[in-house]
PDB file of C-alpha atoms in Angstrom:
ATOM      1  CA  UNK A   1      13.134 114.435  27.620  1.00 52.00           C
ATOM      2  CA  UNK A   2      10.069 112.809  27.873  1.00 53.00           C
ATOM      3  CA  UNK A   3       9.372 112.771  24.086  1.00 52.00           C
ATOM      4  CA  UNK A   4      12.910 111.079  23.752  1.00 57.00           C
ATOM      5  CA  UNK A   5      12.033 108.333  26.493  1.00 53.00           C
ATOM      6  CA  UNK A   6       8.874 107.592  24.738  1.00 59.00           C
ATOM      7  CA  UNK A   7      10.327 107.391  21.290  1.00 60.00           C
ATOM      8  CA  UNK A   8      12.859 104.989  22.713  1.00 62.00           C
ATOM      9  CA  UNK A   9      10.216 102.828  24.648  1.00 59.00           C
ATOM     10  CA  UNK A  10       8.177 102.683  21.332  1.00 57.00           C
ATOM     11  CA  UNK A  11      11.424 101.378  19.151  1.00 60.00           C
ATOM     12  CA  UNK A  12      12.030  98.898  22.026  1.00 55.00           C
ATOM     13  CA  UNK A  13       8.283  97.367  21.967  1.00 65.00           C
ATOM     14  CA  UNK A  14       8.446  97.383  18.062  1.00 57.00           C
ATOM     15  CA  UNK A  15      11.865  95.418  18.411  1.00 63.00           C
ATOM     16  CA  UNK A  16      10.337  93.181  20.747  1.00 63.00           C
ATOM     17  CA  UNK A  17       7.247  92.209  18.906  1.00 59.00           C
ATOM     18  CA  UNK A  18       9.243  91.795  15.869  1.00 58.00           C
ATOM     19  CA  UNK A  19      11.815  89.283  17.790  1.00 58.00           C
ATOM     20  CA  UNK A  20       8.579  87.498  19.268  1.00 60.00           C
ATOM     21  CA  UNK A  21       6.811  87.184  15.722  1.00 56.00           C
ATOM     22  CA  UNK A  22       9.904  86.285  14.220  1.00 54.00           C
ATOM     23  CA  UNK A  23      10.448  83.555  16.452  1.00 53.00           C
ATOM     24  CA  UNK A  24       6.885  82.276  16.219  1.00 50.00           C
ATOM     25  CA  UNK A  25       7.356  82.187  12.420  1.00 51.00           C
ATOM     26  CA  UNK A  26      10.301  79.973  12.755  1.00 50.00           C
ATOM     27  CA  UNK A  27       8.907  77.782  15.293  1.00 49.00           C
ATOM     28  CA  UNK A  28       5.561  77.178  13.291  1.00 52.00           C
ATOM     29  CA  UNK A  29       7.559  76.535  10.024  1.00 51.00           C
ATOM     30  CA  UNK A  30       9.663  73.925  11.670  1.00 53.00           C
ATOM     31  CA  UNK A  31       6.596  72.023  13.105  1.00 51.00           C
ATOM     32  CA  UNK A  32       5.094  72.354   9.398  1.00 53.00           C
ATOM     33  CA  UNK A  33       8.231  70.954   8.092  1.00 51.00           C
ATOM     34  CA  UNK A  34       8.632  67.907  10.447  1.00 50.00           C
ATOM     35  CA  UNK A  35       4.974  66.856   9.786  1.00 52.00           C
ATOM     36  CA  UNK A  36       5.013  66.849   6.014  1.00 52.00           C
ATOM     37  CA  UNK A  37       8.274  64.952   5.886  1.00 50.00           C
ATOM     38  CA  UNK A  38       7.976  61.135   5.390  1.00 54.00           C
ATOM     39  CA  UNK A  39       8.469  59.008   8.189  1.00 57.00           C
ATOM     40  CA  UNK A  40      11.468  56.591   7.597  1.00 58.00           C
ATOM     41  CA  UNK A  41      10.220  52.989   7.922  1.00 57.00           C
ATOM     42  CA  UNK A  42      12.300  50.409   9.847  1.00 62.00           C
ATOM     43  CA  UNK A  43      13.781  47.718   7.394  1.00 65.00           C
ATOM     44  CA  UNK A  44      12.936  44.383   8.435  1.00 58.00           C
ATOM     45  CA  UNK A  45      14.830  41.378   6.417  1.00 61.00           C
ATOM     46  CA  UNK A  46      12.460  38.532   6.186  1.00 61.00           C
ATOM     47  CA  UNK A  47      14.326  35.175   5.582  1.00 60.00           C
ATOM     48  CA  UNK A  48      12.438  32.313   3.763  1.00 63.00           C
ATOM     49  CA  UNK A  49      12.941  28.898   5.576  1.00 67.00           C
ATOM     50  CA  UNK A  50      12.783  26.318   2.782  1.00 65.00           C
ATOM     51  CA  UNK A  51      11.203  22.730   4.140  1.00 68.00           C
ATOM     52  CA  UNK A  52      14.210  20.150   4.613  1.00 69.00           C
ATOM     53  CA  UNK A  53      13.607  17.700   1.512  1.00 72.00           C
ATOM     54  CA  UNK A  54      12.181  14.477   2.317  1.00 70.00           C
ATOM     55  CA  UNK A  55      15.249  11.458   2.515  1.00 72.00           C
ATOM     56  CA  UNK A  56      14.479   9.259  -0.690  1.00 67.00           C
ATOM     57  CA  UNK A  57      13.205   5.786   0.339  1.00 74.00           C
ATOM     58  CA  UNK A  58      15.858   3.309   0.377  1.00 78.00           C
ATOM     59  CA  UNK A  59      15.252   0.277  -2.099  1.00 84.00           C
ATOM     60  CA  UNK A  60      16.258  -2.962  -0.135  1.00 84.00           C
ATOM     61  CA  UNK A  61      15.855  -4.909  -3.165  1.00 90.00           C
ATOM     62  CA  UNK A  62      18.569  -3.051  -5.288  1.00 90.00           C
ATOM     63  CA  UNK A  63      21.426  -5.395  -4.101  1.00 91.00           C
ATOM     64  CA  UNK A  64      19.383  -8.611  -4.190  1.00 94.00           C
ATOM     65  CA  UNK A  65      20.387 -11.111  -6.951  1.00 92.00           C
ATOM     66  CA  UNK A  66      18.095 -10.791 -10.149  1.00 94.00           C
ATOM     67  CA  UNK A  67      16.882 -14.266 -11.989  1.00 94.00           C
ATOM     68  CA  UNK A  68      15.139 -14.467 -14.879  1.00 96.00           C
ATOM     69  CA  UNK A  69      12.747 -17.084 -16.459  1.00 97.00           C
ATOM     70  CA  UNK A  70      13.194 -16.887 -19.845  1.00 96.00           C
ATOM     71  CA  UNK A  71      10.329 -18.985 -20.947  1.00 97.00           C
ATOM     72  CA  UNK A  72       8.051 -16.485 -19.453  1.00 97.00           C
ATOM     73  CA  UNK A  73      10.024 -13.245 -19.892  1.00 97.00           C
ATOM     74  CA  UNK A  74       9.777 -12.674 -16.242  1.00 97.00           C
ATOM     75  CA  UNK A  75      12.323 -11.630 -13.963  1.00 97.00           C
ATOM     76  CA  UNK A  76      12.452 -11.200  -9.991  1.00 96.00           C
ATOM     77  CA  UNK A  77      14.966 -11.027  -7.277  1.00 95.00           C
ATOM     78  CA  UNK A  78      15.840 -12.907  -4.180  1.00 93.00           C
ATOM     79  CA  UNK A  79      17.327 -11.595  -0.889  1.00 91.00           C
ATOM     80  CA  UNK A  80      20.373 -12.967   0.674  1.00 86.00           C
ATOM     81  CA  UNK A  81      18.089 -14.898   2.832  1.00 80.00           C
ATOM     82  CA  UNK A  82      17.236 -17.268   0.094  1.00 80.00           C
ATOM     83  CA  UNK A  83      19.009 -15.638  -2.796  1.00 67.00           C
ATOM     84  CA  UNK A  84      22.120 -17.892  -2.407  1.00 73.00           C
ATOM     85  CA  UNK A  85      20.119 -21.127  -3.940  1.00 74.00           C
ATOM     86  CA  UNK A  86      22.381 -21.447  -6.980  1.00 78.00           C
ATOM     87  CA  UNK A  87      21.627 -20.565 -10.666  1.00 84.00           C
ATOM     88  CA  UNK A  88      18.001 -20.711 -12.101  1.00 89.00           C
ATOM     89  CA  UNK A  89      17.420 -23.670 -14.298  1.00 89.00           C
ATOM     90  CA  UNK A  90      14.330 -24.117 -16.434  1.00 93.00           C
ATOM     91  CA  UNK A  91      13.065 -27.715 -17.484  1.00 92.00           C
ATOM     92  CA  UNK A  92      10.023 -28.326 -19.662  1.00 94.00           C
ATOM     93  CA  UNK A  93       8.783 -31.796 -19.333  1.00 92.00           C
ATOM     94  CA  UNK A  94       6.256 -33.267 -21.658  1.00 93.00           C
ATOM     95  CA  UNK A  95       3.122 -34.836 -20.150  1.00 93.00           C
ATOM     96  CA  UNK A  96       0.459 -36.918 -21.969  1.00 94.00           C
ATOM     97  CA  UNK A  97      -0.447 -33.810 -23.627  1.00 96.00           C
ATOM     98  CA  UNK A  98       1.291 -30.274 -23.375  1.00 96.00           C
ATOM     99  CA  UNK A  99       4.060 -29.654 -21.081  1.00 96.00           C
ATOM    100  CA  UNK A 100       4.953 -28.770 -17.696  1.00 95.00           C
ATOM    101  CA  UNK A 101       7.646 -26.003 -16.930  1.00 95.00           C
ATOM    102  CA  UNK A 102       9.426 -26.629 -13.624  1.00 93.00           C
ATOM    103  CA  UNK A 103      11.902 -23.968 -12.318  1.00 91.00           C
ATOM    104  CA  UNK A 104      14.769 -24.780  -9.772  1.00 85.00           C
ATOM    105  CA  UNK A 105      18.067 -23.458  -8.437  1.00 81.00           C
ATOM    106  CA  UNK A 106      21.185 -25.616  -8.886  1.00 73.00           C
ATOM    107  CA  UNK A 107      24.316 -25.033  -7.152  1.00 66.00           C
ATOM    108  CA  UNK A 108      27.542 -25.066  -9.457  1.00 57.00           C
ATOM    109  CA  UNK A 109      29.346 -28.790  -9.330  1.00 47.00           C
ATOM    110  CA  UNK A 110      26.370 -29.919  -7.147  1.00 46.00           C
ATOM    111  CA  UNK A 111      25.746 -33.532  -6.802  1.00 45.00           C
ATOM    112  CA  UNK A 112      22.279 -33.081  -5.784  1.00 47.00           C
ATOM    113  CA  UNK A 113      20.126 -33.213  -9.034  1.00 51.00           C
ATOM    114  CA  UNK A 114      16.873 -31.783  -9.456  1.00 55.00           C
ATOM    115  CA  UNK A 115      13.899 -34.451  -9.164  1.00 50.00           C
ATOM    116  CA  UNK A 116      10.916 -34.372 -11.337  1.00 54.00           C
ATOM    117  CA  UNK A 117       9.333 -37.835  -9.942  1.00 53.00           C
ATOM    118  CA  UNK A 118       5.984 -38.844 -11.661  1.00 58.00           C
ATOM    119  CA  UNK A 119       5.488 -35.447 -13.450  1.00 65.00           C
ATOM    120  CA  UNK A 120       5.764 -33.255 -10.488  1.00 69.00           C
ATOM    121  CA  UNK A 121       7.472 -29.740 -10.162  1.00 75.00           C
ATOM    122  CA  UNK A 122       9.541 -30.794  -7.222  1.00 65.00           C
ATOM    123  CA  UNK A 123      13.043 -30.326  -6.486  1.00 57.00           C
ATOM    124  CA  UNK A 124      15.343 -32.153  -3.745  1.00 50.00           C
ATOM    125  CA  UNK A 125      17.184 -29.001  -3.436  1.00 50.00           C
ATOM    126  CA  UNK A 126      16.288 -26.409  -2.153  1.00 54.00           C
ATOM    127  CA  UNK A 127      13.169 -27.418  -0.294  1.00 67.00           C
ATOM    128  CA  UNK A 128      12.385 -23.670   0.318  1.00 83.00           C
ATOM    129  CA  UNK A 129      11.046 -22.498  -2.947  1.00 87.00           C
ATOM    130  CA  UNK A 130       9.132 -24.396  -5.577  1.00 89.00           C
ATOM    131  CA  UNK A 131       8.289 -22.556  -8.973  1.00 94.00           C
ATOM    132  CA  UNK A 132       6.216 -24.292 -11.656  1.00 95.00           C
ATOM    133  CA  UNK A 133       3.309 -24.179 -13.988  1.00 96.00           C
ATOM    134  CA  UNK A 134       1.495 -26.285 -16.740  1.00 96.00           C
ATOM    135  CA  UNK A 135       0.537 -25.378 -20.298  1.00 97.00           C
ATOM    136  CA  UNK A 136      -2.889 -24.995 -21.331  1.00 97.00           C
ATOM    137  CA  UNK A 137      -3.338 -28.138 -22.968  1.00 96.00           C
ATOM    138  CA  UNK A 138      -1.712 -30.429 -20.159  1.00 96.00           C
ATOM    139  CA  UNK A 139      -2.761 -33.491 -19.062  1.00 94.00           C
ATOM    140  CA  UNK A 140      -1.092 -36.332 -17.060  1.00 92.00           C
ATOM    141  CA  UNK A 141      -1.843 -39.550 -15.420  1.00 89.00           C
ATOM    142  CA  UNK A 142      -1.566 -38.282 -11.748  1.00 87.00           C
ATOM    143  CA  UNK A 143      -3.311 -36.241  -9.075  1.00 88.00           C
ATOM    144  CA  UNK A 144      -3.037 -32.243  -9.118  1.00 91.00           C
ATOM    145  CA  UNK A 145      -0.501 -30.195  -7.383  1.00 92.00           C
ATOM    146  CA  UNK A 146       0.044 -26.505  -6.446  1.00 94.00           C
ATOM    147  CA  UNK A 147       2.625 -25.894  -9.344  1.00 94.00           C
ATOM    148  CA  UNK A 148       0.073 -27.485 -11.859  1.00 95.00           C
ATOM    149  CA  UNK A 149      -1.741 -24.102 -11.711  1.00 96.00           C
ATOM    150  CA  UNK A 150      -2.120 -21.719 -14.675  1.00 97.00           C
ATOM    151  CA  UNK A 151      -3.126 -18.204 -13.015  1.00 97.00           C
ATOM    152  CA  UNK A 152      -6.323 -16.865 -11.487  1.00 98.00           C
ATOM    153  CA  UNK A 153      -9.195 -14.686 -12.124  1.00 97.00           C
ATOM    154  CA  UNK A 154     -11.429 -12.246 -10.173  1.00 97.00           C
ATOM    155  CA  UNK A 155     -14.983 -13.252 -10.567  1.00 96.00           C
ATOM    156  CA  UNK A 156     -18.138 -12.434  -8.629  1.00 95.00           C
ATOM    157  CA  UNK A 157     -16.008 -10.918  -5.836  1.00 95.00           C
ATOM    158  CA  UNK A 158     -13.811 -14.288  -5.562  1.00 97.00           C
ATOM    159  CA  UNK A 159     -10.390 -15.276  -6.584  1.00 98.00           C
ATOM    160  CA  UNK A 160     -10.465 -18.595  -8.543  1.00 97.00           C
ATOM    161  CA  UNK A 161      -7.347 -20.287  -9.397  1.00 97.00           C
ATOM    162  CA  UNK A 162      -6.951 -21.817 -12.846  1.00 97.00           C
ATOM    163  CA  UNK A 163      -6.513 -25.496 -13.382  1.00 96.00           C
ATOM    164  CA  UNK A 164      -5.673 -28.029 -16.094  1.00 93.00           C
ATOM    165  CA  UNK A 165      -8.295 -28.007 -19.047  1.00 90.00           C
ATOM    166  CA  UNK A 166      -9.258 -24.254 -18.294  1.00 91.00           C
ATOM    167  CA  UNK A 167     -11.185 -25.146 -15.097  1.00 94.00           C
ATOM    168  CA  UNK A 168     -11.382 -22.501 -12.425  1.00 96.00           C
ATOM    169  CA  UNK A 169     -11.475 -23.859  -8.838  1.00 94.00           C
ATOM    170  CA  UNK A 170     -12.415 -22.133  -5.550  1.00 94.00           C
ATOM    171  CA  UNK A 171      -9.810 -24.352  -3.596  1.00 91.00           C
ATOM    172  CA  UNK A 172      -8.673 -21.926  -1.260  1.00 94.00           C
ATOM    173  CA  UNK A 173     -10.844 -20.098   1.332  1.00 94.00           C
ATOM    174  CA  UNK A 174     -10.973 -16.525   0.495  1.00 96.00           C
ATOM    175  CA  UNK A 175      -9.913 -15.193   3.853  1.00 96.00           C
ATOM    176  CA  UNK A 176      -6.812 -16.944   3.209  1.00 95.00           C
ATOM    177  CA  UNK A 177      -6.099 -14.816  -0.105  1.00 97.00           C
ATOM    178  CA  UNK A 178      -5.063 -11.573  -0.601  1.00 97.00           C
ATOM    179  CA  UNK A 179      -3.991  -9.100  -3.806  1.00 97.00           C
ATOM    180  CA  UNK A 180      -0.418  -8.237  -3.773  1.00 96.00           C
ATOM    181  CA  UNK A 181       1.043  -4.950  -4.611  1.00 94.00           C
ATOM    182  CA  UNK A 182       3.121  -5.104  -7.646  1.00 96.00           C
ATOM    183  CA  UNK A 183       3.910  -1.867  -9.392  1.00 96.00           C
ATOM    184  CA  UNK A 184       5.188  -3.458 -12.646  1.00 96.00           C
ATOM    185  CA  UNK A 185       2.056  -4.615 -13.723  1.00 96.00           C
ATOM    186  CA  UNK A 186       2.143  -8.413 -12.611  1.00 98.00           C
ATOM    187  CA  UNK A 187      -1.027  -9.535 -11.394  1.00 98.00           C
ATOM    188  CA  UNK A 188      -0.223 -11.609  -8.188  1.00 98.00           C
ATOM    189  CA  UNK A 189      -2.294 -13.245  -5.277  1.00 98.00           C
ATOM    190  CA  UNK A 190      -0.915 -14.761  -2.232  1.00 98.00           C
ATOM    191  CA  UNK A 191      -2.259 -17.697  -0.172  1.00 97.00           C
ATOM    192  CA  UNK A 192      -1.733 -17.494   3.541  1.00 95.00           C
ATOM    193  CA  UNK A 193      -0.004 -20.470   5.249  1.00 92.00           C
ATOM    194  CA  UNK A 194      -3.114 -22.830   6.658  1.00 90.00           C
ATOM    195  CA  UNK A 195      -3.643 -26.077   7.901  1.00 85.00           C
ATOM    196  CA  UNK A 196      -4.426 -28.985   5.230  1.00 78.00           C
ATOM    197  CA  UNK A 197      -7.486 -30.735   5.149  1.00 80.00           C
ATOM    198  CA  UNK A 198      -8.374 -33.863   7.035  1.00 72.00           C
ATOM    199  CA  UNK A 199      -9.655 -35.851   4.016  1.00 72.00           C
ATOM    200  CA  UNK A 200      -9.632 -36.305   0.382  1.00 69.00           C
ATOM    201  CA  UNK A 201      -7.250 -35.110  -2.366  1.00 77.00           C
ATOM    202  CA  UNK A 202      -7.161 -31.230  -2.921  1.00 87.00           C
ATOM    203  CA  UNK A 203      -4.684 -28.766  -4.283  1.00 90.00           C
ATOM    204  CA  UNK A 204      -5.108 -27.132  -0.915  1.00 90.00           C
ATOM    205  CA  UNK A 205      -3.455 -30.308   0.638  1.00 89.00           C
ATOM    206  CA  UNK A 206      -0.445 -29.883  -1.863  1.00 90.00           C
ATOM    207  CA  UNK A 207       0.317 -26.575  -0.250  1.00 91.00           C
ATOM    208  CA  UNK A 208       1.987 -27.731   3.321  1.00 87.00           C
ATOM    209  CA  UNK A 209       1.430 -26.276   6.455  1.00 90.00           C
ATOM    210  CA  UNK A 210       3.998 -23.198   6.987  1.00 93.00           C
ATOM    211  CA  UNK A 211       4.379 -22.244   3.290  1.00 94.00           C
ATOM    212  CA  UNK A 212       2.852 -19.313   1.560  1.00 96.00           C
ATOM    213  CA  UNK A 213       1.278 -20.266  -1.976  1.00 97.00           C
ATOM    214  CA  UNK A 214       1.458 -17.351  -4.727  1.00 98.00           C
ATOM    215  CA  UNK A 215      -0.300 -17.520  -7.993  1.00 98.00           C
ATOM    216  CA  UNK A 216       0.310 -14.859 -10.874  1.00 98.00           C
ATOM    217  CA  UNK A 217      -0.849 -14.170 -14.211  1.00 98.00           C
ATOM    218  CA  UNK A 218       1.477 -14.209 -16.946  1.00 97.00           C
ATOM    219  CA  UNK A 219       1.561 -12.779 -20.503  1.00 91.00           C
ATOM    220  CA  UNK A 220       2.377 -16.312 -21.994  1.00 96.00           C
ATOM    221  CA  UNK A 221      -0.077 -17.853 -24.482  1.00 96.00           C
ATOM    222  CA  UNK A 222       1.245 -21.301 -23.688  1.00 97.00           C
ATOM    223  CA  UNK A 223       1.828 -20.887 -19.715  1.00 98.00           C
ATOM    224  CA  UNK A 224      -0.648 -18.243 -18.544  1.00 98.00           C
ATOM    225  CA  UNK A 225       0.176 -18.388 -15.047  1.00 98.00           C
ATOM    226  CA  UNK A 226       2.713 -19.179 -12.852  1.00 97.00           C
ATOM    227  CA  UNK A 227       2.631 -20.894  -9.087  1.00 97.00           C
ATOM    228  CA  UNK A 228       5.514 -20.707  -6.485  1.00 95.00           C
ATOM    229  CA  UNK A 229       5.670 -22.333  -2.818  1.00 93.00           C
ATOM    230  CA  UNK A 230       7.814 -20.586  -0.234  1.00 93.00           C
ATOM    231  CA  UNK A 231       8.517 -21.924   2.858  1.00 91.00           C
ATOM    232  CA  UNK A 232       8.524 -19.622   5.897  1.00 93.00           C
ATOM    233  CA  UNK A 233      11.117 -19.667   8.635  1.00 90.00           C
ATOM    234  CA  UNK A 234      12.956 -17.356  11.238  1.00 90.00           C
ATOM    235  CA  UNK A 235      14.438 -15.598   8.356  1.00 89.00           C
ATOM    236  CA  UNK A 236      11.849 -15.487   5.675  1.00 92.00           C
ATOM    237  CA  UNK A 237       8.415 -14.231   6.819  1.00 94.00           C
ATOM    238  CA  UNK A 238       5.541 -13.050   5.081  1.00 94.00           C
ATOM    239  CA  UNK A 239       6.573  -9.188   4.742  1.00 94.00           C
ATOM    240  CA  UNK A 240       9.927 -10.380   3.069  1.00 94.00           C
ATOM    241  CA  UNK A 241       7.761 -12.776   0.729  1.00 95.00           C
ATOM    242  CA  UNK A 242       5.775  -9.496  -0.293  1.00 96.00           C
ATOM    243  CA  UNK A 243       9.060  -7.527  -1.010  1.00 96.00           C
ATOM    244  CA  UNK A 244      10.209 -10.621  -3.288  1.00 95.00           C
ATOM    245  CA  UNK A 245       6.698 -10.511  -5.175  1.00 97.00           C
ATOM    246  CA  UNK A 246       6.990  -6.815  -5.569  1.00 97.00           C
ATOM    247  CA  UNK A 247      10.025  -7.298  -7.712  1.00 97.00           C
ATOM    248  CA  UNK A 248       8.519  -9.477 -10.284  1.00 98.00           C
ATOM    249  CA  UNK A 249       8.435  -7.882 -13.697  1.00 97.00           C
ATOM    250  CA  UNK A 250       8.235  -8.456 -17.336  1.00 96.00           C
ATOM    251  CA  UNK A 251      11.455  -8.742 -18.939  1.00 87.00           C
TER     252      UNK A 251
END
């Protein structure tokens, strides 16, 4: 009886140890398996935000009226403020030697005719803009005027304007002169409004107070330059003049 009980006890102990060992093995296997499996990474979608394109600059001169000076193969635009002057007209007037080119604007069926009294490039209508120049061989029995100028050059840190007989003059103080930004290859300087001199004949005195003077170089051998006088007003300021000058280009 005692031997039988001992045998049963031994069998129970063996079964118990076997159960404990099997459970430990299973737990250890599960632990190892969980450690060897790769961890699943969390997916994150990254959205690239493209910068908004900058709006294209607005060309304020796109709808301006275009004019062409055929003698110089030069074109430009005028805004509505002074663009209703009429049709562009070119007149070449003879001097004692050479010629003078006068550019004006005429209204259709206008009773007001252009005036070139005494060989000056002056128009009765309109008074807001005068355009002209002279040929390299020009001479005339009169005093000089602003629209006789034939371009300019930059020398020794100064802007000199070209006058008849190939003279280069420093008629205007340098602090009045600025180089104009023109992306079409036209060389232009602008002379700011100023008070006229008190005495003596001078090209400076032919540019009245309240007017902007403009001198540009052309690619023409007969007329190497062009001069403009533009009157300022409540509608026409220097910023608008700069925009007008930016439209000049060789046709």
